[in-house]
Tab-separated table of C-alpha atoms in Angstrom:
chain	number	residue	atom	x	y	z
J	1	MET	CA	0.000	0.000	0.000
J	2	LYS	CA	1.385	3.380	-1.007
J	3	ARG	CA	0.949	5.783	1.859
J	4	PRO	CA	1.276	9.578	2.073
J	5	ASN	CA	4.060	11.285	3.964
J	6	TRP	CA	2.302	10.786	7.289
J	7	GLN	CA	2.990	13.372	9.985
J	8	ILE	CA	2.829	12.146	13.579
J	9	SER	CA	2.905	15.672	14.988
J	10	PHE	CA	1.869	19.191	14.040
J	11	ARG	CA	2.303	22.335	16.113
J	12	ASN	CA	0.492	21.931	19.447
J	13	LEU	CA	-1.761	19.086	18.369
J	14	PRO	CA	-1.292	15.794	20.247
J	15	THR	CA	1.253	13.355	18.834
J	16	ILE	CA	-0.253	10.429	16.942
J	17	PRO	CA	-0.049	7.465	19.374
J	18	ASN	CA	1.511	4.158	18.321
J	19	SER	CA	-1.910	2.484	18.330
J	20	LYS	CA	-2.999	4.751	15.461
J	21	ARG	CA	0.106	4.141	13.351
J	22	TRP	CA	0.137	1.536	10.596
J	23	ILE	CA	1.261	-1.922	11.670
J	24	LYS	CA	4.380	-2.783	9.706
J	25	GLY	CA	3.575	-4.926	6.683
J	26	GLU	CA	-0.195	-4.580	7.170
J	27	SER	CA	-2.922	-2.234	6.027
J	28	GLU	CA	-4.520	-1.500	9.389
J	29	THR	CA	-3.696	-0.033	12.772
J	30	LEU	CA	-4.060	-1.492	16.250
J	31	GLU	CA	-6.929	0.946	16.841
J	32	GLN	CA	-8.788	-0.381	13.813
J	33	ARG	CA	-8.141	-3.993	14.827
J	34	ILE	CA	-9.495	-3.527	18.353
J	35	SER	CA	-12.475	-1.402	17.339
J	36	LYS	CA	-13.528	-4.115	14.848
J	37	LYS	CA	-13.542	-6.625	17.711
J	38	LEU	CA	-15.755	-4.337	19.773
J	39	VAL	CA	-18.207	-3.829	16.927
J	40	LEU	CA	-18.394	-7.610	16.440
J	41	ASP	CA	-18.854	-8.082	20.213
J	42	GLU	CA	-15.627	-10.074	20.475
J	43	ASN	CA	-13.707	-10.160	23.744
J	44	ILE	CA	-10.660	-7.924	24.060
J	45	SER	CA	-7.729	-8.230	26.458
J	46	SER	CA	-6.999	-5.840	29.321
J	47	SER	CA	-4.055	-4.411	27.364
J	48	GLU	CA	-6.320	-3.774	24.355
J	49	ARG	CA	-8.843	-2.121	26.647
J	50	LYS	CA	-6.080	0.169	27.933
J	51	VAL	CA	-5.175	1.093	24.331
J	52	MET	CA	-8.750	2.184	23.646
J	53	GLN	CA	-8.957	4.159	26.890
J	54	ASP	CA	-5.780	6.018	25.928
J	55	LEU	CA	-7.296	6.777	22.515
J	56	ILE	CA	-10.351	8.275	24.206
J	57	MET	CA	-7.969	10.719	25.886
J	58	PHE	CA	-6.248	11.404	22.545
J	59	TYR	CA	-9.491	12.351	20.778
J	60	GLY	CA	-10.520	14.543	23.708
J	61	VAL	CA	-7.267	16.493	23.566
J	62	LEU	CA	-7.420	16.684	19.764
J	63	TYR	CA	-10.970	18.058	19.921
J	64	LYS	CA	-9.898	20.937	22.180
J	65	SER	CA	-6.637	21.578	20.330
J	66	LEU	CA	-8.291	21.840	16.917
J	67	GLN	CA	-10.569	24.592	18.207
J	68	GLN	CA	-7.513	26.646	19.147
J	69	LEU	CA	-5.616	26.097	15.890
J	70	GLU	CA	-4.966	29.327	13.958
J	71	PHE	CA	-5.568	28.256	10.370
J	72	GLN	CA	-5.080	31.774	9.055
J	73	THR	CA	-1.372	31.565	9.933
J	74	PHE	CA	-0.769	28.470	7.765
J	75	THR	CA	1.857	28.592	5.058
J	76	GLN	CA	1.580	26.201	2.101
J	77	LYS	CA	4.059	23.919	3.874
J	78	ASP	CA	2.006	24.077	7.078
J	79	PHE	CA	-1.121	23.165	5.149
J	80	LYS	CA	0.552	20.147	3.564
J	81	ASN	CA	1.937	18.957	6.906
J	82	PHE	CA	-1.415	19.512	8.637
J	83	THR	CA	-3.155	17.527	5.904
J	84	ASN	CA	-0.782	14.594	6.381
J	85	TYR	CA	-1.260	14.818	10.160
J	86	ILE	CA	-5.057	14.949	10.109
J	87	PHE	CA	-5.267	12.110	7.584
J	88	TYR	CA	-3.253	10.027	10.031
J	89	ALA	CA	-5.349	11.119	13.030
J	90	PHE	CA	-8.508	10.086	11.155
J	91	ASN	CA	-7.207	7.206	9.073
J	92	TYR	CA	-10.608	5.536	8.873
J	93	VAL	CA	-14.252	6.633	8.875
J	94	PRO	CA	-16.913	4.865	10.969
J	95	LEU	CA	-19.807	4.008	8.664
J	96	LEU	CA	-23.267	5.063	9.824
J	97	ALA	CA	-26.237	4.825	7.483
J	98	ASN	CA	-29.578	6.553	7.827
J	99	LYS	CA	-32.570	6.425	5.475
J	100	LEU	CA	-33.617	9.953	4.521
J	101	THR	CA	-36.864	10.995	2.840
J	102	ILE	CA	-36.499	14.141	0.722
J	103	TYR	CA	-39.704	15.758	-0.533
J	104	GLN	CA	-38.037	18.802	-2.041
J	105	ILE	CA	-34.837	20.728	-1.513
J	106	TYR	CA	-33.760	24.292	-2.199
J	107	ARG	CA	-30.628	25.820	-3.668
J	108	VAL	CA	-30.069	29.577	-3.652
J	109	VAL	CA	-27.460	31.347	-5.786
J	110	ILE	CA	-26.560	34.964	-6.425
J	111	ASN	CA	-26.888	35.451	-10.180
J	112	GLU	CA	-23.830	37.667	-10.491
J	113	ASN	CA	-21.658	34.999	-8.832
J	114	ILE	CA	-22.802	32.451	-11.414
J	115	ILE	CA	-22.990	34.298	-14.745
J	116	GLY	CA	-21.243	37.591	-13.964
J	117	SER	CA	-24.386	39.719	-14.241
J	118	LYS	CA	-27.833	40.238	-12.732
J	119	LYS	CA	-29.575	38.746	-15.753
J	120	SER	CA	-31.929	35.808	-15.254
J	121	LEU	CA	-30.425	32.336	-15.264
J	122	ASN	CA	-31.398	30.333	-18.336
J	123	LYS	CA	-29.676	26.981	-17.786
J	124	LYS	CA	-30.525	24.271	-15.262
J	125	ARG	CA	-26.857	23.622	-14.553
J	126	PHE	CA	-26.542	27.046	-12.920
J	127	LEU	CA	-28.728	25.757	-10.060
J	128	ALA	CA	-27.057	22.361	-9.767
J	129	TYR	CA	-23.428	21.708	-8.754
J	130	PRO	CA	-20.331	23.495	-10.109
J	131	PRO	CA	-18.288	21.598	-12.722
J	132	LEU	CA	-15.244	19.897	-11.240
J	133	HIS	CA	-12.803	21.919	-13.364
J	134	ILE	CA	-14.188	25.121	-11.837
J	135	VAL	CA	-13.891	23.698	-8.307
J	136	LYS	CA	-10.251	22.862	-9.014
J	137	ARG	CA	-9.590	26.271	-10.556
J	138	ILE	CA	-11.119	28.136	-7.606
J	139	ASN	CA	-9.038	25.878	-5.308
J	140	ARG	CA	-11.211	26.367	-2.225
J	141	TYR	CA	-12.454	23.750	0.213
J	142	ASN	CA	-16.122	23.604	1.224
J	143	ARG	CA	-18.072	22.039	4.076
J	144	ALA	CA	-18.702	18.761	2.224
J	145	ASN	CA	-16.247	18.685	-0.667
J	146	SER	CA	-12.545	19.137	-1.256
J	147	ILE	CA	-10.906	20.718	-4.296
J	148	ASN	CA	-11.007	17.265	-5.922
J	149	ASN	CA	-14.757	16.746	-5.750
J	150	THR	CA	-18.021	18.531	-6.459
J	151	VAL	CA	-21.404	18.024	-4.809
J	152	PHE	CA	-24.852	19.600	-4.830
J	153	TYR	CA	-25.648	21.689	-1.744
J	154	GLY	CA	-29.299	22.043	-0.824
J	155	ALA	CA	-31.302	23.198	2.207
J	156	GLU	CA	-34.525	22.096	3.853
J	157	THR	CA	-36.082	25.556	3.513
J	158	ILE	CA	-35.613	28.657	1.387
J	159	ASP	CA	-34.776	30.742	4.460
J	160	THR	CA	-32.085	28.234	5.456
J	161	ALA	CA	-30.521	28.488	2.011
J	162	LEU	CA	-30.670	32.295	2.163
J	163	ASN	CA	-29.026	32.268	5.571
J	164	GLU	CA	-26.163	30.140	4.260
J	165	ILE	CA	-25.110	32.590	1.510
J	166	LYS	CA	-26.593	35.817	2.977
J	167	PRO	CA	-27.175	37.853	-0.205
J	168	LYS	CA	-26.813	41.632	0.178
J	169	ILE	CA	-29.154	44.457	-0.728
J	170	GLY	CA	-29.191	44.826	-4.502
J	171	ASP	CA	-28.309	41.205	-5.225
J	172	VAL	CA	-30.506	39.319	-7.665
J	173	VAL	CA	-30.917	35.762	-6.399
J	174	SER	CA	-32.361	32.612	-7.916
J	175	ILE	CA	-33.897	29.744	-5.979
J	176	GLY	CA	-33.979	26.286	-7.500
J	177	VAL	CA	-36.609	23.881	-6.183
J	178	TRP	CA	-35.509	20.288	-6.726
J	179	LYS	CA	-37.699	17.229	-6.178
J	180	PRO	CA	-36.986	13.485	-6.407
J	181	ASN	CA	-38.375	12.029	-9.627
J	182	VAL	CA	-39.170	8.755	-7.841
J	183	GLU	CA	-40.557	8.428	-4.331
J	184	ARG	CA	-37.906	6.617	-2.323
J	185	GLU	CA	-35.558	6.923	0.653
J	186	PHE	CA	-31.985	8.105	0.168
J	187	ASN	CA	-29.031	6.485	1.873
J	188	SER	CA	-27.535	9.285	3.958
J	189	TYR	CA	-24.595	9.735	6.301
J	190	PRO	CA	-25.899	11.741	9.288
J	191	ILE	CA	-23.624	14.250	10.997
J	192	SER	CA	-25.334	14.330	14.351
J	193	HIS	CA	-22.810	14.772	17.133
J	194	SER	CA	-22.845	18.545	17.267
J	195	GLN	CA	-23.213	19.726	20.849
J	196	LYS	CA	-24.607	23.032	19.570
J	197	ALA	CA	-27.231	21.305	17.417
J	198	PHE	CA	-28.435	18.785	20.017
J	199	GLY	CA	-31.910	19.696	21.224
J	200	ILE	CA	-32.235	22.377	18.505
J	201	ASN	CA	-32.050	20.422	15.257
J	202	GLU	CA	-34.674	17.661	15.231
J	203	LYS	CA	-32.903	15.373	12.736
J	204	SER	CA	-29.537	15.751	14.450
J	205	THR	CA	-31.044	15.122	17.890
J	206	ASN	CA	-32.950	12.022	16.749
J	207	ALA	CA	-29.871	10.592	15.017
J	208	THR	CA	-27.764	11.119	18.134
J	209	LYS	CA	-30.367	9.428	20.323
J	210	ALA	CA	-30.676	6.496	17.903
J	211	LEU	CA	-26.921	6.019	17.921
J	212	SER	CA	-26.865	6.094	21.717
J	213	GLU	CA	-29.474	3.331	21.745
J	214	TYR	CA	-27.352	1.315	19.321
J	215	TRP	CA	-24.283	1.555	21.574
J	216	LYS	CA	-26.245	0.085	24.467
J	217	ASN	CA	-26.101	-3.300	22.729
J	218	HIS	CA	-22.300	-3.306	22.750
J	219	ASP	CA	-19.437	-3.038	25.197
J	220	SER	CA	-19.682	0.369	26.889
J	221	LEU	CA	-16.047	0.983	25.905
J	222	LEU	CA	-17.130	1.226	22.265
J	223	ASN	CA	-19.502	4.079	23.117
J	224	ASP	CA	-16.863	5.793	25.261
J	225	PHE	CA	-14.386	5.478	22.388
J	226	MET	CA	-16.679	6.630	19.577
J	227	GLU	CA	-18.234	9.545	21.460
J	228	PRO	CA	-15.204	11.908	21.332
J	229	TYR	CA	-14.453	10.760	17.769
J	230	PHE	CA	-17.931	11.806	16.633
J	231	HIS	CA	-17.746	15.016	18.639
J	232	VAL	CA	-14.700	16.031	16.626
J	233	LEU	CA	-16.560	15.172	13.438
J	234	GLY	CA	-19.743	16.954	14.536
J	235	HIS	CA	-17.786	20.073	15.456
J	236	GLU	CA	-16.046	20.207	12.079
J	237	TYR	CA	-19.361	20.135	10.197
J	238	SER	CA	-21.026	22.731	12.406
J	239	LYS	CA	-18.342	25.273	13.279
J	240	PRO	CA	-18.369	28.838	11.896
J	241	ILE	CA	-15.524	29.330	9.421
J	242	LYS	CA	-12.970	32.158	9.441
J	243	HIS	CA	-10.523	30.662	6.942
J	244	ASN	CA	-11.022	28.316	4.003
J	245	TYR	CA	-8.494	25.821	5.416
J	246	GLU	CA	-10.864	25.196	8.337
J	247	TYR	CA	-13.039	23.160	5.971
J	248	LEU	CA	-10.241	20.627	5.448
J	249	ILE	CA	-11.400	18.012	7.962
J	250	SER	CA	-15.090	17.998	7.020
J	251	SER	CA	-14.244	18.049	3.296
J	252	MET	CA	-11.796	15.168	3.767
J	253	PHE	CA	-14.454	13.109	5.555
J	254	SER	CA	-17.024	13.948	2.908
J	255	ASP	CA	-14.756	12.776	0.096
J	256	ARG	CA	-14.212	9.501	1.951
J	257	ILE	CA	-17.920	9.074	2.691
J	258	PHE	CA	-18.778	9.563	-0.981
J	259	ASP	CA	-15.934	7.344	-2.205
J	260	ASN	CA	-18.208	4.398	-2.901
J	261	GLU	CA	-15.953	2.285	-5.126
J	262	LYS	CA	-15.656	-0.486	-2.542
J	263	ARG	CA	-19.134	0.061	-1.023
J	264	GLU	CA	-21.174	0.250	-4.208
J	265	ASN	CA	-24.546	-1.535	-3.945
J	266	THR	CA	-24.118	-2.007	-0.186
J	267	SER	CA	-25.969	-0.357	2.689
J	268	PHE	CA	-22.981	1.998	2.996
J	269	ASP	CA	-23.165	3.302	-0.553
J	270	PHE	CA	-23.894	6.862	0.572
J	271	GLU	CA	-25.903	9.164	-1.653
J	272	CYS	CA	-25.914	12.249	0.548
J	273	ILE	CA	-24.649	13.768	3.795
J	274	ILE	CA	-27.030	15.604	6.110
J	275	TYR	CA	-25.660	18.114	8.623
J	276	PRO	CA	-26.964	21.031	10.724
J	277	SER	CA	-27.102	24.457	9.071
J	278	VAL	CA	-24.569	26.848	10.590
J	279	GLY	CA	-26.215	29.824	8.882
J	280	ASN	CA	-29.549	28.999	10.523
J	281	LYS	CA	-28.002	28.419	13.951
J	282	PHE	CA	-28.507	24.635	13.587
J	283	LYS	CA	-32.315	24.772	13.601
J	284	THR	CA	-32.621	23.123	10.185
J	285	SER	CA	-30.357	20.952	8.043
J	286	ASN	CA	-28.413	21.102	4.825
J	287	VAL	CA	-27.911	18.165	2.498
J	288	ALA	CA	-24.872	17.545	0.283
J	289	ILE	CA	-25.886	15.224	-2.554
J	290	ARG	CA	-23.627	13.262	-4.876
J	291	LYS	CA	-23.676	14.729	-8.375
J	292	ASP	CA	-24.724	11.468	-10.042
J	293	ILE	CA	-27.668	11.144	-7.645
J	294	LEU	CA	-28.847	14.686	-8.368
J	295	ARG	CA	-28.463	14.135	-12.097
J	296	HIS	CA	-30.446	10.884	-12.230
J	297	ASP	CA	-32.845	11.056	-9.286
J	298	PHE	CA	-33.890	14.711	-9.037
J	299	ASP	CA	-35.714	17.179	-11.269
J	300	LEU	CA	-35.601	20.966	-11.155
J	301	THR	CA	-39.313	21.765	-10.864
J	302	LYS	CA	-39.396	25.510	-10.208
J	303	VAL	CA	-37.140	28.567	-10.262
J	304	ILE	CA	-37.835	31.740	-8.275
J	305	GLU	CA	-35.995	35.017	-8.855
J	306	PHE	CA	-36.039	38.356	-7.022
J	307	GLU	CA	-33.881	41.321	-6.061
J	308	VAL	CA	-33.045	41.765	-2.370
J	309	THR	CA	-34.112	45.120	-0.914
J	310	GLU	CA	-33.642	44.461	2.803
J	311	CYS	CA	-31.933	41.775	4.940
J	312	ASN	CA	-33.130	40.393	8.299
J	313	TYR	CA	-30.875	37.380	8.908
J	314	ASP	CA	-31.350	37.476	12.694
J	315	LYS	CA	-35.102	37.078	12.316
J	316	ASN	CA	-36.703	33.805	13.410
J	317	GLN	CA	-37.736	31.522	10.557
J	318	THR	CA	-41.158	29.966	10.094
J	319	ASN	CA	-41.812	26.248	9.627
J	320	ASN	CA	-43.020	26.843	6.063
J	321	PRO	CA	-40.191	25.573	3.802
J	322	GLU	CA	-41.120	27.970	0.958
J	323	ALA	CA	-41.601	31.072	3.122
J	324	ILE	CA	-39.206	33.961	2.408
J	325	THR	CA	-38.965	35.885	5.678
J	326	LEU	CA	-35.290	36.783	6.040
J	327	VAL	CA	-35.180	39.286	3.179
J	328	GLU	CA	-37.463	41.854	1.633
J	329	TYR	CA	-37.527	41.801	-2.134
J	330	LYS	CA	-38.900	43.219	-5.363
J	331	ASN	CA	-39.353	42.057	-8.953
J	332	LEU	CA	-40.209	38.505	-7.902
J	333	LYS	CA	-40.929	36.113	-10.725
J	334	GLU	CA	-41.028	32.354	-11.027
J	335	THR	CA	-41.261	29.659	-13.655
J	336	THR	CA	-42.032	25.966	-13.700
J	337	GLU	CA	-41.130	25.634	-17.364
J	338	ILE	CA	-37.841	23.772	-17.451
J	339	VAL	CA	-37.361	22.219	-20.875
J	340	GLU	CA	-34.502	19.698	-20.839
J	341	ASN	CA	-31.574	21.885	-19.728
J	342	ASP	CA	-33.227	25.267	-20.333
J	343	ILE	CA	-35.038	27.510	-17.854
J	344	VAL	CA	-37.818	29.263	-19.786
J	345	TRP	CA	-39.052	32.637	-18.527
J	346	LYS	CA	-42.255	34.232	-19.811
């Protein structure tokens, strides 16, 4: 197996313990070996139990240290070394599947950011996902994709989508309403262990509770071990961002979650990732959908356009997914006439 230039240390982050380092001549670590035993309800030795207890401490320290890391001070060399450290710290992803029903989902874009002007959008692709070559050219990480991948970002409500991009007064925005073309459940990876979202976001809270119930059927050490691991993950998907590099961990996980080559046609062939909306203070959720799933399983059914005249992003949202309460607007128009790849305005 060809491995990256792993870094066992970086700045003030905790040193990668021996139990997380690759076993010589093998393609797994001691941590992975022991955690598999716990998942399969196999007995582990006292020394193996001590290894897992030490790892619980490692993840706890890492969780606190990452929150204090000053990403804005990174040089290109720092970024490369941090990448090789964090890939080692999280050298595997626990697989959790959740069936998600999507009735419709909303994507909001600022027209000028898409086509360079305030003119109406006339192509369906402008409300889908950006082409991969543009993602690579822009060279910026996002919450659920790295510079090597592109996904569709949608929100549960229009207000949630508005709160994510926060258009300014004078911006012309377009809202794409996407619906599944077949009624079915989607195989999702739930990001639930956000301490800020628990008790606020219904889906996140329910997923966390369901996982807690699942752990009760296993050795309590497995729950104690996975809890800080998922807290790190939950924090990375729900933290406010000051610098683009801060998306590295969540984007890295997302790429791995969507890398379905070995999991294709299994219960862990993930089609989307659901995570609490930072812009909406975690009350609702966003969904990142694989591009092939959007292309084959969703239809753009309506497009709404308006110009923003006033912004009220601190205002409480309603439960109506199509309500527009966070901005005042003028020149609203909408169309349901989408012919193949064209958006037709009358």
